[in-house]
mmCIF file of C-alpha atoms in Angstrom:
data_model
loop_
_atom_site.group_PDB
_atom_site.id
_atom_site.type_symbol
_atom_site.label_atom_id
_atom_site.label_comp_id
_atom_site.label_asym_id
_atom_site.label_seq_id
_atom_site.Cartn_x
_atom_site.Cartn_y
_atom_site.Cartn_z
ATOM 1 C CA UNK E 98 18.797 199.916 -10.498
ATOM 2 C CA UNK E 99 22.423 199.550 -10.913
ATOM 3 C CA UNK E 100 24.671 202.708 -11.109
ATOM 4 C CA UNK E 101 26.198 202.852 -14.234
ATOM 5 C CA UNK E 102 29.329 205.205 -13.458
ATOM 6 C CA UNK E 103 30.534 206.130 -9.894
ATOM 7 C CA UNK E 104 30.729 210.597 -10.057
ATOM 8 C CA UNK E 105 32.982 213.012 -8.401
ATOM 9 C CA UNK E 106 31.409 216.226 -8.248
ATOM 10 C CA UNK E 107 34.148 219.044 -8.674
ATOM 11 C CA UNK E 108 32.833 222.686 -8.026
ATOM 12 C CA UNK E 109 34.001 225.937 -10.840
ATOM 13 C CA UNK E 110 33.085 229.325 -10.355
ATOM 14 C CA UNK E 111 31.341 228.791 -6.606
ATOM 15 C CA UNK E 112 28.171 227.808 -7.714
ATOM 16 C CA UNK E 113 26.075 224.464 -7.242
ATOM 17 C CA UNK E 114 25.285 224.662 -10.861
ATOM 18 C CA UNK E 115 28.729 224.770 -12.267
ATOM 19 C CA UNK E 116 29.147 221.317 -11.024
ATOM 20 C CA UNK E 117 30.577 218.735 -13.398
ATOM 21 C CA UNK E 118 30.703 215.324 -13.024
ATOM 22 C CA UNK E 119 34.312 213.417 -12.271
ATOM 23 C CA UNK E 120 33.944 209.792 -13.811
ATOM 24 C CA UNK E 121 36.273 207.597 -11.200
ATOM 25 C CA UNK E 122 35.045 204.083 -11.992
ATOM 26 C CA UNK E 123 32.938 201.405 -13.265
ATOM 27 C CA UNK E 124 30.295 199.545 -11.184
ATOM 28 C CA UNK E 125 31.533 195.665 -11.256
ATOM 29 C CA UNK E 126 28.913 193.200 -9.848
ATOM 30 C CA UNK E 127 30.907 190.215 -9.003
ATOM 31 C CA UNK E 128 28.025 188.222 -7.839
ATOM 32 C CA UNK E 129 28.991 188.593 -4.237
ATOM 33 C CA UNK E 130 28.071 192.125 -4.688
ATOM 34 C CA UNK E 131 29.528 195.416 -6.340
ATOM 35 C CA UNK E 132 33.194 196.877 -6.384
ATOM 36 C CA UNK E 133 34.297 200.103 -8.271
ATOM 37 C CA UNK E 134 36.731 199.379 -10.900
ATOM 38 C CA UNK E 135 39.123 202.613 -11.050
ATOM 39 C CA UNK E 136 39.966 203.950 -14.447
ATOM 40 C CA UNK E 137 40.991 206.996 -16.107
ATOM 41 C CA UNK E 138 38.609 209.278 -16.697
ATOM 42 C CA UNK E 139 40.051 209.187 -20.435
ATOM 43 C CA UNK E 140 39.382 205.087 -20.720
ATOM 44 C CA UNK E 141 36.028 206.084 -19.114
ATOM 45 C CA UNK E 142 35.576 208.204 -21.998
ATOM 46 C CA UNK E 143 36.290 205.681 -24.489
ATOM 47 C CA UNK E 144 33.631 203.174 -22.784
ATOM 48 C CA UNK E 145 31.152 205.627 -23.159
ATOM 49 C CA UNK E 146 31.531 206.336 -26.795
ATOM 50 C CA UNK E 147 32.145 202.771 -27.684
ATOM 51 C CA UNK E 148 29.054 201.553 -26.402
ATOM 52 C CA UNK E 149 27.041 203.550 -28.856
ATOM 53 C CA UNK E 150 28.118 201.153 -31.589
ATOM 54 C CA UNK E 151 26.147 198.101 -32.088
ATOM 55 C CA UNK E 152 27.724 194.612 -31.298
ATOM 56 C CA UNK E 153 30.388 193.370 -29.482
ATOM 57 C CA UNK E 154 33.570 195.837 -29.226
ATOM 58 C CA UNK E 155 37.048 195.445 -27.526
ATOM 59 C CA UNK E 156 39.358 198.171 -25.611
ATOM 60 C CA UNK E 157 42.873 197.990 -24.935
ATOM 61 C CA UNK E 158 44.452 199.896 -22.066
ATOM 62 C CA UNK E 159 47.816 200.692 -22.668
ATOM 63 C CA UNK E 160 50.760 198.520 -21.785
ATOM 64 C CA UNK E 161 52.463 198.728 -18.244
ATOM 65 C CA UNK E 162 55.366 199.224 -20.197
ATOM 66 C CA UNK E 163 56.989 200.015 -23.423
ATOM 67 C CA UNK E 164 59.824 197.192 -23.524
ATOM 68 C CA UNK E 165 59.325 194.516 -21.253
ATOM 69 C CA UNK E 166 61.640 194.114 -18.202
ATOM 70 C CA UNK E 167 64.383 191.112 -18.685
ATOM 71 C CA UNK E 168 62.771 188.308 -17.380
ATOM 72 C CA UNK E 169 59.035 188.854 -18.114
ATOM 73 C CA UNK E 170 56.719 188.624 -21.042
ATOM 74 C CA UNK E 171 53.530 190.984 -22.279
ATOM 75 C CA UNK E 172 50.625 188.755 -21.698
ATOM 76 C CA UNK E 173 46.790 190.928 -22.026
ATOM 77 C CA UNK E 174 43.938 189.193 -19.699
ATOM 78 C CA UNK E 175 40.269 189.536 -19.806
ATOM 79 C CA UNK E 176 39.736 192.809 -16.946
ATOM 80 C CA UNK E 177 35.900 193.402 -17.634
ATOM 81 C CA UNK E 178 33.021 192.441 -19.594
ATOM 82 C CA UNK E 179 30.474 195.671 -19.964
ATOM 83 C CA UNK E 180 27.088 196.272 -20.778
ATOM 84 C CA UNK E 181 26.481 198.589 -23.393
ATOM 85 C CA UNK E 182 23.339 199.348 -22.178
ATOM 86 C CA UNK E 183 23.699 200.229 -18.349
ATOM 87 C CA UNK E 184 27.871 199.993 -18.518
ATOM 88 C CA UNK E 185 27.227 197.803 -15.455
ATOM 89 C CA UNK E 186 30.898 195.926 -15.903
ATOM 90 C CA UNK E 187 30.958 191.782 -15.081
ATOM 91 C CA UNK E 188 34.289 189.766 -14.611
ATOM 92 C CA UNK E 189 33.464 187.280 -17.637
ATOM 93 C CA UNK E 190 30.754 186.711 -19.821
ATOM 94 C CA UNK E 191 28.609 183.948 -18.479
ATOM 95 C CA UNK E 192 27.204 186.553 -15.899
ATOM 96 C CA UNK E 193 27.425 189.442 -18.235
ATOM 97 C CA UNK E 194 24.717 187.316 -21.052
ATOM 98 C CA UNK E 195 22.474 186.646 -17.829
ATOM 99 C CA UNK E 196 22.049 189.808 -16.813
ATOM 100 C CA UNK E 197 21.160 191.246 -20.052
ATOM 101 C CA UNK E 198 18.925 188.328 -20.666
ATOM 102 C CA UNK E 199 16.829 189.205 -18.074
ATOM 103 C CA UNK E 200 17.369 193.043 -18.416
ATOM 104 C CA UNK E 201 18.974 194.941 -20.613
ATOM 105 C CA UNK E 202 18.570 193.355 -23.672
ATOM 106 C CA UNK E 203 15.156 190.694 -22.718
ATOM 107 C CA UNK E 204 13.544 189.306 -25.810
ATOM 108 C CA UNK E 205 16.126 191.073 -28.544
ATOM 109 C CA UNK E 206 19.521 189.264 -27.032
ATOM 110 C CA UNK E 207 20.703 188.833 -30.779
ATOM 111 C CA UNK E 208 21.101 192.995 -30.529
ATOM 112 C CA UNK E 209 23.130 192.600 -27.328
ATOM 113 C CA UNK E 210 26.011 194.849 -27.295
ATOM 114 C CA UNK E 211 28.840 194.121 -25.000
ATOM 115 C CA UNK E 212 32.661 195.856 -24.382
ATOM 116 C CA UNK E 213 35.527 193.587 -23.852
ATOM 117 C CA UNK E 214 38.382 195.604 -22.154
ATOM 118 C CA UNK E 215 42.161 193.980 -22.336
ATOM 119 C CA UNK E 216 44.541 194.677 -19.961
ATOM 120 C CA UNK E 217 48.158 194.081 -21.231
ATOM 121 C CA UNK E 218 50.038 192.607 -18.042
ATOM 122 C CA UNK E 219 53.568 191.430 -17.359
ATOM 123 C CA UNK E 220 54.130 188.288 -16.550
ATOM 124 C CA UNK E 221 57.195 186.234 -14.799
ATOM 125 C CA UNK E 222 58.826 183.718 -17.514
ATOM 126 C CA UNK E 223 60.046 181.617 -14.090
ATOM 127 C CA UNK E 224 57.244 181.851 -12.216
ATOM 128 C CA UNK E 225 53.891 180.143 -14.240
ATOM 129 C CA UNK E 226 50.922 182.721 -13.323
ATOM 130 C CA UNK E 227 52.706 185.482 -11.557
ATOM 131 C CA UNK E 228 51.175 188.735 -13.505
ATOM 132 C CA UNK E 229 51.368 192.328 -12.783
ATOM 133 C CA UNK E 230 50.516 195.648 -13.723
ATOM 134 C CA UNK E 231 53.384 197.696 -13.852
ATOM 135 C CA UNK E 232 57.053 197.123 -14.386
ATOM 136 C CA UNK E 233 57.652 198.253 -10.689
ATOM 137 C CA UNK E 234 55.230 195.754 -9.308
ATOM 138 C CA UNK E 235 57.393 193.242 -11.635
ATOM 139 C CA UNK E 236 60.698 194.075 -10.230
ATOM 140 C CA UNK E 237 59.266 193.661 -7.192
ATOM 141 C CA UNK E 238 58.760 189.938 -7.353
ATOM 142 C CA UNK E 239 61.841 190.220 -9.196
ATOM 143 C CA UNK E 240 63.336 190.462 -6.210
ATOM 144 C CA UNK E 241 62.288 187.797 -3.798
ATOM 145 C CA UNK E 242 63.010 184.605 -2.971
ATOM 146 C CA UNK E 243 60.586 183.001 -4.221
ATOM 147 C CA UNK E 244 60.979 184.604 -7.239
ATOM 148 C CA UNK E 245 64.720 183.844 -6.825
ATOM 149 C CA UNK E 246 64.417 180.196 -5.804
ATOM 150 C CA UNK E 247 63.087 179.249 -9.269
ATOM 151 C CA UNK E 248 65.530 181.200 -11.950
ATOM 152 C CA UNK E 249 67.984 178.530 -12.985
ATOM 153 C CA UNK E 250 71.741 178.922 -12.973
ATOM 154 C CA UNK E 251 72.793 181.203 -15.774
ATOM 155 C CA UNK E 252 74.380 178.766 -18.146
ATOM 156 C CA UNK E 253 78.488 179.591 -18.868
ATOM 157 C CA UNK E 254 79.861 182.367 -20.814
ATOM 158 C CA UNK E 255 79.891 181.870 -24.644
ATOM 159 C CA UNK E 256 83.094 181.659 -26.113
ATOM 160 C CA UNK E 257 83.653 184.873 -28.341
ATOM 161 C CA UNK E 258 84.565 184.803 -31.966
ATOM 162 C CA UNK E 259 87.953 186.014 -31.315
ATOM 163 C CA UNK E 260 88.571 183.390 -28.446
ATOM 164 C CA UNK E 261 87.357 180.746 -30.679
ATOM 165 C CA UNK E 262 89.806 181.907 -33.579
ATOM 166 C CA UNK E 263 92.745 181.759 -30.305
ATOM 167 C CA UNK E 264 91.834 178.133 -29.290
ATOM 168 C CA UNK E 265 91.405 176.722 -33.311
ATOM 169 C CA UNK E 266 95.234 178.410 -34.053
ATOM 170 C CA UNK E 267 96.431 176.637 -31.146
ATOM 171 C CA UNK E 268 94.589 173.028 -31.604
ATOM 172 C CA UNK E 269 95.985 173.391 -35.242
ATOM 173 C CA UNK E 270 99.387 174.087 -34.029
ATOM 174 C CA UNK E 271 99.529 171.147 -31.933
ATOM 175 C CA UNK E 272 98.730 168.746 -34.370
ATOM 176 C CA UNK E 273 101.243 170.366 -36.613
ATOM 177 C CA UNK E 274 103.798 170.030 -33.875
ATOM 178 C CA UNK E 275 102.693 166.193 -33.419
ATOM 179 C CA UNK E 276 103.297 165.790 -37.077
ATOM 180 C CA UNK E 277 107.132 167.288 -37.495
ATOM 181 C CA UNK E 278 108.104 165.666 -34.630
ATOM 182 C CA UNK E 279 111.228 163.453 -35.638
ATOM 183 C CA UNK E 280 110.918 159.621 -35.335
ATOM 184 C CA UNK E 281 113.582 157.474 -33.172
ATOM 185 C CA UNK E 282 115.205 155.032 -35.403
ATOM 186 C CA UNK E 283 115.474 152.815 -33.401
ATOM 187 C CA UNK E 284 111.470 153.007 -32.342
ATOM 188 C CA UNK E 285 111.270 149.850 -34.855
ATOM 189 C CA UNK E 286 113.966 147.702 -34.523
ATOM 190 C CA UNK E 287 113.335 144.134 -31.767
ATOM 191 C CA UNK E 288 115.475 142.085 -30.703
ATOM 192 C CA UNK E 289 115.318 138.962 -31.427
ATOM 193 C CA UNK E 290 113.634 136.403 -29.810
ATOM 194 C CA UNK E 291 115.295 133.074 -28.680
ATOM 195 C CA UNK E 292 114.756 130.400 -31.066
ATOM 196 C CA UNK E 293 113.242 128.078 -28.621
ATOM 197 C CA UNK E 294 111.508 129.186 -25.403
ATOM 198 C CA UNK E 295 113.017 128.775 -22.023
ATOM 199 C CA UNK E 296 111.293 125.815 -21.037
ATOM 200 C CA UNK E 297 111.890 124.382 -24.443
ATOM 201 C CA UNK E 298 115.623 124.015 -24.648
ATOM 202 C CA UNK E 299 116.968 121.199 -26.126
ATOM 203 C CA UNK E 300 118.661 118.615 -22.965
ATOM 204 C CA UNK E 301 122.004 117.121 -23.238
ATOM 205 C CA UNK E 302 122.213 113.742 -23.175
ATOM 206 C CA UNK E 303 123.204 111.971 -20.491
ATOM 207 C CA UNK E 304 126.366 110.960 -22.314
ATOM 208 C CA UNK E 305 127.787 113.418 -23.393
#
């Protein structure tokens, strides 16, 4: 039978029978055999009185952050699918609706209750599938090369509004300055051409 919650045992007062259990995890069978998923006791909490409601339900864990860090983007993933009924915990549902088909919930799987917890993750905007938990594990990555290798150049610096206003007074100066600028008279005059061209002259006869 699968454990449904891995206990800490915590002695008060000295005596075996002051014990109280210390919820650490939740059982995961990945199909390759179990792992402990470590949670807060308080999200452990939740689980438990969650699954007392019929149907499918979803948790949130809180975000790694409260503003994400330049650079990255709040993304939540799928952490765990759990059973209701044993809060055994599976990594997606396909193996999750097996197992209660054949246990939990055999012959009444339209009364199958399942818990969906979300983990809100960070993930890099340059770097397609890079997520993480915390900011720190974020800046981190942040920091490599690899990371670094794939930012692109940061694009120039935007002209302000009061350099903009500098560079317009000056174009419009210029072409004022183009415009007042006094003709040479004598820009139009040509001289005249010769009324026949060189190799056109008239020849004196032989006579004269």
């Amino acid at each position: 039978m699968h454990a449904r919650l891995k206990f800490r045992y915590r002695y008060y007062g000295g005596t075996p029978n002051a014990m109280q259990p210390q919820p650490q995890g939740l059982i995961v069978e990945t199909g390759n055999g179990a792992s402990v998923l470590q949670l807060p006791a308080t999200t452990l909490e939740q689980i438990r009185h969650i699954a007392a409601d019929p149907g499918a339900s979803m948790l949130r864990l809180p975000p790694p952050a409260n503003e994400p860090p330049a650079g990255a983007r709040e993304l939540d993933f799928d952490l765990c699918y759990v059973c209701k009924h044993c809060k055994v915990a599976f990594p997606s549902p396909a193996p999750l609706q097996a197992h209660q088909a054949r246990s939990c919930y055999a012959g009444r799987e339209s009364a199958r209750g399942v818990i969906r917890v979300v983990q809100p993750a960070l993930e890099c905007r340059t770097c397609p599938g890079e997520r993480f938990r915390t900011a720190l594990e974020f800046r981190r990555h942040a920091e490599t090369d690899t990371h670094r290798g794939t930012v692109p150049p940061a694009p120039p610096p935007e002209l302000t509004h009061e350099m903009e206003d500098v560079v317009n007074q000056i174009t419009l100066l210029a072409a004022r300055a183009a415009q007042e600028t006094p003709k040479d008279p004598s820009a139009n005059f040509c001289a005249p051409s010769p009324r026949f061209p060189p190799s056109e002259l008239p020849l004196a006869s032989a006579g004269h």
